[in-house]
Every structure is written in structure tokens, then in C-alpha cells.
Amino acid sequence: MWKFVFLSLVVSTTLGSHQRYDNFQVWRIRCEDETDVKWVNTAASMYEDKIDSWAANHQTNSVDLMVSPWFIDTFRNLLTSHGLQFTVIIENVHELINNERDTIRTRAVGADFDYTVYHTYDEIQDWVKTFSKENSNIVESFLLTTSYEKRPINGLKISGDLSSTGKPAIYFQGGIHSREWISPATVMYFTNKLVEDYGRDSEVTRMLDEIDWYIVPSLNADGYVYTWEYDRLWRKTRQRFKGNPCVGTDPNRNYGYKWGGEGASNNSCSLTYAGPHAFSEPEIKGSTDFLLEKAKTQPFKVFIDWHSYSQLMLAPWSWTDKELPPDAAAQDDFARETTQAIESVYGTKYVYGPGSKVLYVSSGASKDWGYVGLGATYSYTVELRDTGTYGFLLPEHQIQPSGIETYEGVKAMGRFILNEINN
Ligand code: 0X9
Ligand code: ZN
């Protein structure tokens, strides 16, 4: 049983972010063509201190931006003079931050781990340790690497036979962008289900017997702590380089494959700052070194970087929309089966396709490295719930449905790989 050592009474107002977002709004801007998208992106980077880019959608041809209250009038005029239409999708960001977690949460001594609430970084690391001890027949924890601020980043290896060698492997990482809280929460939710179903569900039993699963719930440790303690909407890492005005690198622009090209910034104040060089972030350097070491003795088939929001399953390439990867057809099959399985539960629709086409071009992103650097044919960015009603501030009561439907997707991935191994 998962035991909480301390009785903790968490009142969200006392733990709440110091950075407030009163009357910050999220706008969905309609873009008729690429020129509109470019204009909006240029505006977003020009007014970096007043606009925070949240999401983009090629299907609905729209871009979601958070606008500071003191910029609302100016920005409305700017958009209008460019003939761009927009709708306000979130009226007051701070209100959503306040409503995201239950106001008062009581945790009794000895209570089981609660998979339906958001957890602090320490709670997640404690969970990794406790969960592996409680399921030591098929689960062991490992130290992936250490963060810039020296926090251990732990993960779980799950396997029907932990001592066997050379098995094909699946790798999942959550929380690379620290504000995307639904990612670690969903990863922990389905990980628990997967382990629970071992020995109960014959298909899951085979998946764990024939495949090694490496799962890291919260990769951006320092950023995640920062979102709990200071700024709920922090996205990047927390390292600051000499001579840079701003803190943090976008860890999802810091990978070494096609690092620093289109869709990455060299300005440290940007949300997509690529860092001073590839793998400058200890979280990215450490995790990729860990995986490459493992890959010497076992082939990685799947690499999933769990994000939010937009409900997308994005395949390579990230770095270009001018060409498709050699495995594009198989990657499409894998994504179709996964997203169909997710949709089968509650009808939640996921769009899939190459990330650079479905979303936007971004260089130095994880999935291109997962594909080329690690050699995982099925390498994706998954953007979890929702499509913008709450964005990054998804209420806790959606953790369970997100976990349940995503678990079906995860089983579809396992099924796909089992088929591939056995054919
Ligand atoms: O921009 C990102 O890093 C990801 N989106 S997020 O809103 N979670 O930040 C998407 C990266 C996916 N890769 C491509 N652009 N192809
Ligand atoms: Zn993200």
C-alpha cells in the first residue's frame, strides 16, 4: 500500500503561484493563410513580455496566445488593423489557476496514492520509489539523471523479467514542459494501470513480458518545482547562461538532431530558446545519454514525449515540412491505431500526422532525436487534453478520464509492437 508519511493539508491559496495572472486572457486568432500565421508569430516574438504563445492548430487555422491585461487594448487594435479575427477562449487565466486544484485537499496518514490529483515534484519522486518497491516483481526504479538544480530525476523500468537482456524497449517521458501538468499525472495514471493489469489481462502480461518499458513521469524537475512555487505557467528549464538576460531553455529545442534551425530561438527570453548549444541542459544531456547507453544492448522501438494541450499525436519530422521521414507510412499506422484506441473510450478526438505539418516546424525537438538519435521508429510528441477550454490549466477531475483513455492508447502501442516483434 502506498503510505503517506505525513498528514498534509494542502490549501491551494497558500501554495498558489506567486506570479499572478489576474485578467490575463487567452485569445484564439484565426489565420487565413501562412502569412497570417507568420504575422502572429512575429508579433508574439516582438511582444515577448506581453504575449505568451500557448498553442497552434493547422486544422482550425488558429493560434492561441495569452495576452497581458495591459496589452489587451493595443493588441486588439493591432489585430483589427491587420484584419485578423479572434475569440477570447479564456477570460481570466488566474481564475482557472485557482480552480484547477481542489481548494482544500486532505490526505490521511496511510492513504493510498491519489492518482486523481496533481502532485508536487517530491510526491512524484516518492511515488516512483514506493511504487517500484510495492511491485518489485516487475518494477524497478532508476536514476535517469540529475537536474541543473541538483534534483534527482527518477524513472521506472517495467518488465515481466527484469533481469533479461536484449528485449525491445519503449520509452515514455512526461513533464518536459513544466506547465503541462496533465502530462506527469496521466503518465502515472496509466503506468499504475499497466502494472495492475500484469497477470490479469493476458495481452498486457505479454506486453510486459516481451517488452521493457522505461517511464519517466517528470523530466523537467526544476521547472516543475518552479510551477508549484512561483509561476504556474513556467515552461522551460531553470538554467541561466552567462551573458543571457533571461533564465531557462526550452528543453524541447535542446536536442542535438537539427539543433538551432527553424522554429527555435537564440534569444534566452523566448519560450523556444534552444540553449547556447545542443544538449546544454543537464536534463536533456543526461536523459539522452542514459537512453543511448541502454540502446547498446536493446533496440528502442517507441519514444513518446508527453505534452499538452491540443489532442495531437505528432510524428517526425519536427525540423522540416518539406520532406517526410523514411518510415512515414508505418508511423502513420501506429498513430492511427493509438488515436483510435484513445477515441474509443469517450470519443476524445486526436489528430495525428507529422508535427511540422500538423503543428509547426521546430528544430532540436525530442521526437526527431528519438527517431534518428535513438533509432525508435515510432517516435512522437503527444499533446494530451484539452483543445483550449482550460489549456494548460486542466482541472483535476479530468486526470482520471485522461488517464483511462490514454491507457487504451498505450495498450494499442504495446499491441502494435507485439505484432511487429512476432511477425
Ligand atoms: O512546441 C513544442 O515543443 C510542442 N508543443 S507545446 O505546446 N507542448 O510546447 C510541440 C513540439 C512538436 N513538434 C513539432 N513542432 N513538430
Ligand atoms: Zn509541451
Coordinates of C-alpha atoms and ligand atoms in Angstrom, one line a residue:
M1 CA 0.0 0.0 0.0
W2 CA 1.2 3.5 -0.8
K3 CA 1.5 5.2 2.5
F4 CA 1.8 9.0 3.0
V5 CA 4.3 9.6 5.8
F6 CA 2.8 12.9 6.8
L7 CA -0.7 14.2 7.2
S8 CA -0.8 17.1 4.8
L9 CA -3.4 19.7 4.4
V10 CA -2.9 21.5 1.1
V11 CA -4.7 24.7 0.7
S12 CA -4.2 25.9 -2.8
T13 CA -4.3 29.5 -1.9
T14 CA -1.2 29.1 0.4
L15 CA 0.7 27.0 -2.2
G16 CA -0.6 29.1 -5.1
S17 CA 1.8 30.7 -7.6
H18 CA 3.4 34.0 -6.5
Q19 CA 3.1 35.1 -10.1
R20 CA -0.5 36.2 -10.6
Y21 CA -2.4 36.1 -13.9
D22 CA -5.4 38.2 -13.0
N23 CA -7.3 39.3 -16.1
F24 CA -4.7 37.7 -18.4
Q25 CA -6.7 36.3 -21.4
V26 CA -6.2 33.6 -23.9
W27 CA -7.2 34.5 -27.4
R28 CA -7.7 32.2 -30.4
I29 CA -6.7 34.1 -33.5
R30 CA -8.0 32.9 -36.8
C31 CA -5.4 32.8 -39.5
E32 CA -6.5 32.5 -43.2
D33 CA -3.1 31.6 -44.5
E34 CA 0.6 31.2 -43.7
T35 CA 1.2 34.9 -44.0
D36 CA -1.3 35.4 -41.1
V37 CA 0.4 32.7 -39.0
K38 CA 3.8 34.4 -39.7
W39 CA 2.4 37.8 -38.7
V40 CA 1.0 36.4 -35.4
N41 CA 4.2 34.6 -34.6
T42 CA 6.3 37.7 -35.3
A43 CA 4.0 39.8 -33.1
A44 CA 4.3 37.2 -30.4
S45 CA 8.1 37.3 -30.5
M46 CA 8.2 41.1 -30.8
Y47 CA 6.0 41.5 -27.7
E48 CA 7.5 38.5 -25.8
D49 CA 7.0 40.2 -22.5
K50 CA 3.3 40.8 -23.1
I51 CA 2.3 37.7 -25.1
D52 CA 2.8 34.1 -24.3
S53 CA 2.2 31.6 -27.0
W54 CA 0.1 28.6 -25.9
A55 CA -0.8 26.5 -28.9
A56 CA -1.3 26.5 -32.7
N57 CA -3.7 24.5 -34.8
H58 CA -3.3 23.8 -38.5
Q59 CA -6.7 22.2 -38.7
T60 CA -8.6 25.1 -37.4
N61 CA -6.0 27.6 -38.7
S62 CA -5.7 29.3 -35.4
V63 CA -3.1 30.3 -32.9
D64 CA -3.8 30.6 -29.1
L65 CA -2.0 33.3 -27.3
M66 CA -2.1 34.6 -23.7
V67 CA -2.3 38.3 -23.6
S68 CA -1.3 40.5 -20.6
P69 CA -4.1 42.8 -19.4
W70 CA -2.2 46.0 -20.1
F71 CA -1.7 44.9 -23.7
I72 CA -5.3 43.9 -24.5
D73 CA -6.4 47.1 -26.0
T74 CA -3.3 47.7 -28.0
F75 CA -3.2 44.1 -29.3
R76 CA -6.9 44.2 -30.2
N77 CA -6.3 47.3 -32.3
L78 CA -3.2 45.7 -33.9
L79 CA -5.2 42.6 -34.9
T80 CA -8.1 44.6 -36.1
S81 CA -5.9 46.8 -38.3
H82 CA -4.5 43.6 -39.8
G83 CA -7.9 42.3 -40.5
L84 CA -7.4 39.4 -38.1
Q85 CA -10.3 37.9 -36.2
F86 CA -10.1 36.4 -32.7
T87 CA -12.2 35.0 -29.9
V88 CA -11.4 35.1 -26.2
I89 CA -11.2 31.4 -25.1
I90 CA -10.1 32.1 -21.6
E91 CA -11.4 35.3 -19.9
N92 CA -9.2 35.3 -16.8
V93 CA -6.3 32.9 -16.5
H94 CA -5.9 33.4 -12.8
E95 CA -9.4 32.2 -12.2
L96 CA -8.5 28.9 -13.9
I97 CA -5.3 28.6 -11.9
N98 CA -7.4 29.0 -8.7
N99 CA -9.9 26.4 -9.9
E100 CA -7.5 23.8 -11.3
R101 CA -7.0 22.0 -8.0
D102 CA -9.5 21.3 -5.3
T103 CA -9.4 24.2 -2.8
I104 CA -8.8 22.1 0.2
R105 CA -7.3 18.6 0.0
T106 CA -6.9 16.4 3.0
R107 CA -4.6 13.5 2.9
A108 CA -5.0 10.9 5.6
V109 CA -2.0 9.1 7.0
G110 CA -1.7 5.7 5.3
A111 CA -4.0 6.7 2.4
D112 CA -3.2 5.3 -1.0
F113 CA -1.5 7.4 -3.6
D114 CA -4.2 9.6 -5.2
Y115 CA -3.9 9.3 -8.9
T116 CA -6.7 11.9 -9.5
V117 CA -5.0 15.0 -8.1
Y118 CA -1.9 16.9 -9.2
H119 CA 1.3 16.1 -7.2
T120 CA 4.4 18.1 -6.3
Y121 CA 7.8 17.0 -7.6
D122 CA 8.7 15.4 -4.3
E123 CA 5.5 13.5 -4.2
I124 CA 6.1 12.2 -7.7
Q125 CA 9.7 11.1 -6.8
D126 CA 8.4 9.4 -3.6
W127 CA 5.8 7.7 -5.8
V128 CA 8.4 6.3 -8.1
K129 CA 10.3 4.8 -5.1
T130 CA 7.2 3.4 -3.3
F131 CA 5.6 2.1 -6.5
S132 CA 8.7 0.2 -7.5
K133 CA 9.1 -1.3 -4.0
E134 CA 5.4 -2.4 -3.9
N135 CA 5.7 -4.0 -7.3
S136 CA 9.3 -5.2 -7.2
N137 CA 8.5 -8.4 -9.1
I138 CA 8.1 -6.4 -12.3
V139 CA 9.1 -2.8 -11.5
E140 CA 12.4 -1.2 -10.5
S141 CA 13.3 2.5 -10.2
F142 CA 16.4 4.0 -11.8
L143 CA 18.1 7.4 -11.6
L144 CA 17.8 8.9 -15.1
T145 CA 19.9 11.9 -14.4
T146 CA 20.2 14.9 -12.1
S147 CA 18.7 18.3 -12.9
Y148 CA 20.5 21.7 -13.1
E149 CA 19.4 22.5 -9.5
K150 CA 20.6 19.0 -8.5
R151 CA 17.3 17.2 -8.1
P152 CA 17.3 13.5 -8.9
I153 CA 15.1 12.6 -11.8
N154 CA 13.9 9.1 -11.3
G155 CA 12.1 6.7 -13.6
L156 CA 10.6 3.2 -13.7
K157 CA 11.6 0.2 -15.6
I158 CA 8.7 -2.3 -16.0
S159 CA 9.3 -5.7 -17.3
G160 CA 7.9 -9.2 -16.8
D161 CA 11.5 -10.3 -16.4
L162 CA 13.7 -7.5 -15.0
S163 CA 16.9 -9.5 -15.4
S164 CA 16.5 -10.4 -19.1
T165 CA 18.6 -8.7 -21.7
G166 CA 18.2 -7.5 -25.3
K167 CA 14.4 -7.1 -25.3
P168 CA 12.8 -4.4 -27.4
A169 CA 12.1 -1.3 -25.4
I170 CA 9.5 1.5 -25.1
Y171 CA 10.4 4.9 -23.6
F172 CA 8.0 7.5 -22.2
Q173 CA 8.8 10.8 -20.7
G174 CA 6.4 13.2 -19.1
G175 CA 6.7 16.8 -18.0
I176 CA 9.4 18.1 -20.3
H177 CA 7.4 21.3 -20.3
S178 CA 6.8 22.0 -16.7
R179 CA 3.4 23.8 -17.0
E180 CA 1.8 20.9 -18.8
W181 CA 0.7 19.3 -15.6
I182 CA -1.6 16.8 -17.1
S183 CA 1.4 15.0 -18.6
P184 CA 3.0 13.6 -15.4
A185 CA -0.4 13.0 -14.0
T186 CA -1.6 10.9 -17.0
V187 CA 1.7 9.1 -17.2
M188 CA 1.5 8.0 -13.6
Y189 CA -2.2 7.1 -14.0
F190 CA -1.6 4.7 -16.9
T191 CA 1.6 3.3 -15.5
N192 CA -0.3 2.2 -12.5
K193 CA -2.9 0.5 -14.7
L194 CA -0.3 -1.2 -16.8
V195 CA 1.3 -2.7 -13.7
E196 CA -2.1 -3.6 -12.1
D197 CA -3.1 -5.5 -15.3
Y198 CA 0.0 -7.6 -15.3
G199 CA -1.1 -11.2 -14.7
R200 CA -4.8 -10.2 -15.0
D201 CA -5.0 -9.2 -18.6
S202 CA -3.3 -11.7 -20.9
E203 CA -2.4 -9.1 -23.5
V204 CA -0.9 -6.7 -21.1
T205 CA 1.0 -9.6 -19.5
R206 CA 2.6 -10.3 -22.9
M207 CA 3.4 -6.7 -23.4
L208 CA 5.4 -6.6 -20.2
D209 CA 6.9 -10.0 -20.8
E210 CA 8.2 -9.2 -24.2
I211 CA 8.9 -5.5 -24.0
D212 CA 10.9 -3.4 -21.5
W213 CA 9.2 -0.2 -20.6
Y214 CA 11.1 2.8 -19.3
I215 CA 8.9 5.5 -17.9
V216 CA 10.0 8.9 -16.6
P217 CA 7.0 10.9 -15.2
S218 CA 8.6 14.3 -14.7
L219 CA 11.7 15.2 -16.7
N220 CA 11.9 18.9 -16.2
A221 CA 12.3 18.7 -12.4
D222 CA 13.4 22.3 -11.7
G223 CA 10.8 23.8 -14.0
Y224 CA 8.0 21.7 -12.4
V225 CA 9.0 22.8 -8.9
Y226 CA 9.0 26.4 -10.1
T227 CA 5.4 26.0 -11.5
W228 CA 4.3 24.9 -8.0
E229 CA 6.2 27.5 -6.1
Y230 CA 6.5 30.7 -8.2
D231 CA 4.9 30.7 -11.6
R232 CA 2.3 28.2 -12.7
L233 CA 3.0 28.9 -16.4
W234 CA 6.7 28.3 -16.4
R235 CA 7.7 26.1 -19.4
K236 CA 11.4 25.9 -19.7
T237 CA 14.3 24.6 -17.6
R238 CA 15.9 26.8 -14.9
Q239 CA 19.5 27.2 -16.0
R240 CA 20.7 30.7 -16.9
F241 CA 23.8 31.2 -19.0
K242 CA 26.4 33.9 -18.6
G243 CA 25.5 37.0 -20.5
N244 CA 21.9 35.9 -21.1
P245 CA 19.2 38.3 -19.8
C246 CA 16.7 35.5 -19.1
V247 CA 16.5 32.2 -17.3
G248 CA 15.7 28.9 -18.9
T249 CA 16.0 26.9 -22.2
D250 CA 13.2 25.2 -24.0
P251 CA 14.2 21.6 -23.4
N252 CA 12.2 20.6 -26.5
R253 CA 14.5 22.7 -28.6
N254 CA 17.7 21.5 -27.0
Y255 CA 18.1 18.0 -28.6
G256 CA 21.1 17.5 -30.9
Y257 CA 19.3 16.5 -34.1
K258 CA 19.0 19.6 -36.3
W259 CA 19.5 21.8 -33.3
G260 CA 19.1 25.5 -33.7
G261 CA 17.3 25.7 -37.0
E262 CA 13.8 26.9 -37.9
G263 CA 11.3 27.1 -35.1
A264 CA 13.9 27.6 -32.4
S265 CA 15.1 30.9 -30.9
N266 CA 18.5 32.2 -30.0
N267 CA 17.0 34.7 -27.6
S268 CA 17.1 33.5 -24.0
C269 CA 13.9 35.3 -23.2
S270 CA 12.0 33.3 -25.8
L271 CA 9.8 30.4 -24.9
T272 CA 11.5 28.4 -27.6
Y273 CA 15.1 29.3 -26.7
A274 CA 17.3 26.4 -27.9
G275 CA 20.1 27.0 -25.4
P276 CA 23.7 28.1 -26.2
H277 CA 24.4 24.7 -27.8
A278 CA 22.8 21.3 -28.3
F279 CA 22.4 19.3 -25.1
S280 CA 23.3 22.3 -22.9
E281 CA 20.6 21.2 -20.4
P282 CA 21.6 18.5 -18.0
E283 CA 18.1 17.1 -18.1
I284 CA 18.4 16.5 -21.9
K285 CA 22.1 15.6 -21.9
G286 CA 21.5 13.2 -19.0
S287 CA 18.4 11.5 -20.3
T288 CA 19.7 11.0 -23.9
D289 CA 23.0 9.6 -22.5
F290 CA 21.0 7.2 -20.4
L291 CA 19.0 6.0 -23.4
L292 CA 22.0 5.7 -25.7
E293 CA 23.7 3.5 -23.1
K294 CA 20.6 1.3 -22.9
A295 CA 20.3 1.2 -26.7
K296 CA 23.7 -0.5 -26.9
T297 CA 22.1 -3.7 -25.7
Q298 CA 18.4 -3.4 -26.7
P299 CA 16.5 -1.8 -29.6
F300 CA 14.2 1.1 -28.7
K301 CA 11.0 0.9 -30.8
V302 CA 8.9 3.6 -29.3
F303 CA 9.8 7.1 -27.9
I304 CA 6.9 9.2 -26.6
D305 CA 7.3 12.7 -25.2
W306 CA 4.0 13.5 -23.4
H307 CA 2.9 17.1 -23.6
S308 CA -0.3 19.2 -23.5
Y309 CA -2.5 20.6 -24.9
S310 CA -4.4 20.2 -28.3
Q311 CA -5.0 16.4 -28.5
L312 CA -2.5 15.6 -31.2
M313 CA -0.1 12.8 -31.9
L314 CA 2.8 14.2 -33.8
A315 CA 5.3 12.2 -35.8
P316 CA 8.7 13.2 -37.3
W317 CA 9.7 15.4 -38.8
S318 CA 9.6 18.4 -36.5
W319 CA 12.5 20.2 -38.2
T320 CA 11.1 20.4 -41.7
D321 CA 7.8 20.3 -43.5
K322 CA 9.5 19.9 -46.9
E323 CA 10.1 16.2 -46.6
L324 CA 8.8 13.0 -44.9
P325 CA 10.8 10.5 -42.9
P326 CA 11.6 7.1 -44.5
D327 CA 9.2 5.4 -42.0
A328 CA 6.3 7.9 -42.6
A329 CA 3.8 5.2 -43.6
A330 CA 4.5 2.9 -40.6
Q331 CA 4.5 6.0 -38.3
D332 CA 1.1 6.9 -39.7
D333 CA -0.3 3.4 -39.0
F334 CA 1.0 3.4 -35.4
A335 CA -0.5 6.8 -34.7
R336 CA -3.9 5.9 -36.3
E337 CA -4.2 2.8 -34.1
T338 CA -3.2 4.7 -31.0
T339 CA -5.5 7.6 -31.5
Q340 CA -8.4 5.3 -32.5
A341 CA -7.9 3.4 -29.2
I342 CA -8.0 6.7 -27.3
E343 CA -11.1 7.9 -29.1
S344 CA -12.9 4.6 -28.5
V345 CA -13.3 5.3 -24.7
Y346 CA -15.1 8.7 -24.5
G347 CA -14.9 9.9 -28.1
T348 CA -11.9 12.2 -27.5
K349 CA -10.6 13.1 -30.9
Y350 CA -6.8 13.2 -31.5
V351 CA -5.4 14.5 -34.8
Y352 CA -2.2 12.8 -36.0
G353 CA 0.5 13.4 -38.6
P354 CA 4.0 14.8 -39.0
G355 CA 4.5 17.5 -36.4
S356 CA 5.8 20.1 -38.8
K357 CA 2.7 19.9 -40.9
V358 CA 0.0 19.4 -38.2
L359 CA 1.5 22.0 -35.8
Y360 CA 4.6 23.9 -36.8
V361 CA 8.3 23.4 -37.6
S362 CA 10.6 23.1 -34.6
S363 CA 14.2 22.2 -34.6
G364 CA 16.0 20.3 -31.9
A365 CA 12.8 18.7 -30.7
S366 CA 12.7 15.4 -28.8
K367 CA 10.9 13.3 -31.4
D368 CA 13.4 13.8 -34.2
W369 CA 16.2 12.8 -31.8
G370 CA 14.1 9.8 -30.6
Y371 CA 13.7 8.8 -34.2
V372 CA 17.3 9.4 -35.6
G373 CA 19.4 9.6 -32.5
L374 CA 17.9 6.8 -30.5
G375 CA 16.6 4.8 -33.5
A376 CA 13.0 4.5 -32.3
T377 CA 10.9 4.1 -35.4
Y378 CA 7.8 5.2 -33.5
S379 CA 8.8 8.5 -32.1
Y380 CA 6.1 11.1 -31.2
T381 CA 5.1 14.1 -29.3
V382 CA 1.6 13.5 -27.8
E383 CA -0.3 16.6 -26.9
L384 CA -2.9 15.5 -24.3
R385 CA -6.2 17.1 -23.3
D386 CA -7.8 19.5 -23.9
T387 CA -8.3 21.7 -27.0
G388 CA -8.2 25.0 -25.2
T389 CA -11.1 25.3 -22.8
Y390 CA -8.7 25.1 -20.0
G391 CA -5.4 24.6 -21.9
F392 CA -2.5 24.0 -19.5
L393 CA -4.9 24.5 -16.5
L394 CA -6.9 21.4 -16.9
P395 CA -9.0 20.8 -13.8
E396 CA -8.1 17.8 -11.6
H397 CA -11.3 16.0 -12.4
Q398 CA -10.1 15.4 -15.9
I399 CA -7.0 13.5 -14.8
Q400 CA -8.9 10.2 -14.4
P401 CA -10.6 10.3 -17.8
S402 CA -7.4 11.4 -19.5
G403 CA -5.6 8.6 -17.8
I404 CA -8.2 6.0 -18.7
E405 CA -8.4 6.9 -22.4
T406 CA -4.6 7.4 -22.7
Y407 CA -4.1 3.9 -21.2
E408 CA -6.1 2.5 -24.2
G409 CA -3.7 4.3 -26.5
V410 CA -0.7 2.9 -24.6
K411 CA -2.0 -0.6 -24.9
A412 CA -2.5 -0.1 -28.6
M413 CA 1.1 0.9 -28.8
G414 CA 2.2 -2.2 -27.0
R415 CA -0.1 -4.4 -29.2
F416 CA 1.4 -2.8 -32.3
I417 CA 5.0 -3.6 -31.2
L418 CA 4.0 -7.2 -30.1
N419 CA 2.7 -7.7 -33.7
E420 CA 5.8 -6.3 -35.2
I421 CA 8.1 -8.5 -33.0
N422 CA 6.1 -11.6 -33.7
N423 CA 5.7 -11.2 -37.4
Ligands
0X9_1 O1 6.4 23.4 -29.2 C1 6.6 22.3 -28.6 O2 7.6 22.0 -28.1 C2 5.4 21.3 -28.6 N1 4.2 21.9 -28.3 S1 3.9 22.5 -26.8 O3 2.7 23.3 -26.9 N2 3.6 21.3 -25.8 O4 5.0 23.3 -26.4 C3 5.3 20.6 -29.9 C4 6.6 20.0 -30.5 C5 6.2 19.1 -31.6 N3 7.0 19.2 -32.7 C6 6.8 19.9 -33.9 N4 6.6 21.1 -33.9 N5 6.7 19.2 -34.9
ZN2 ZN 4.9 20.9 -24.4

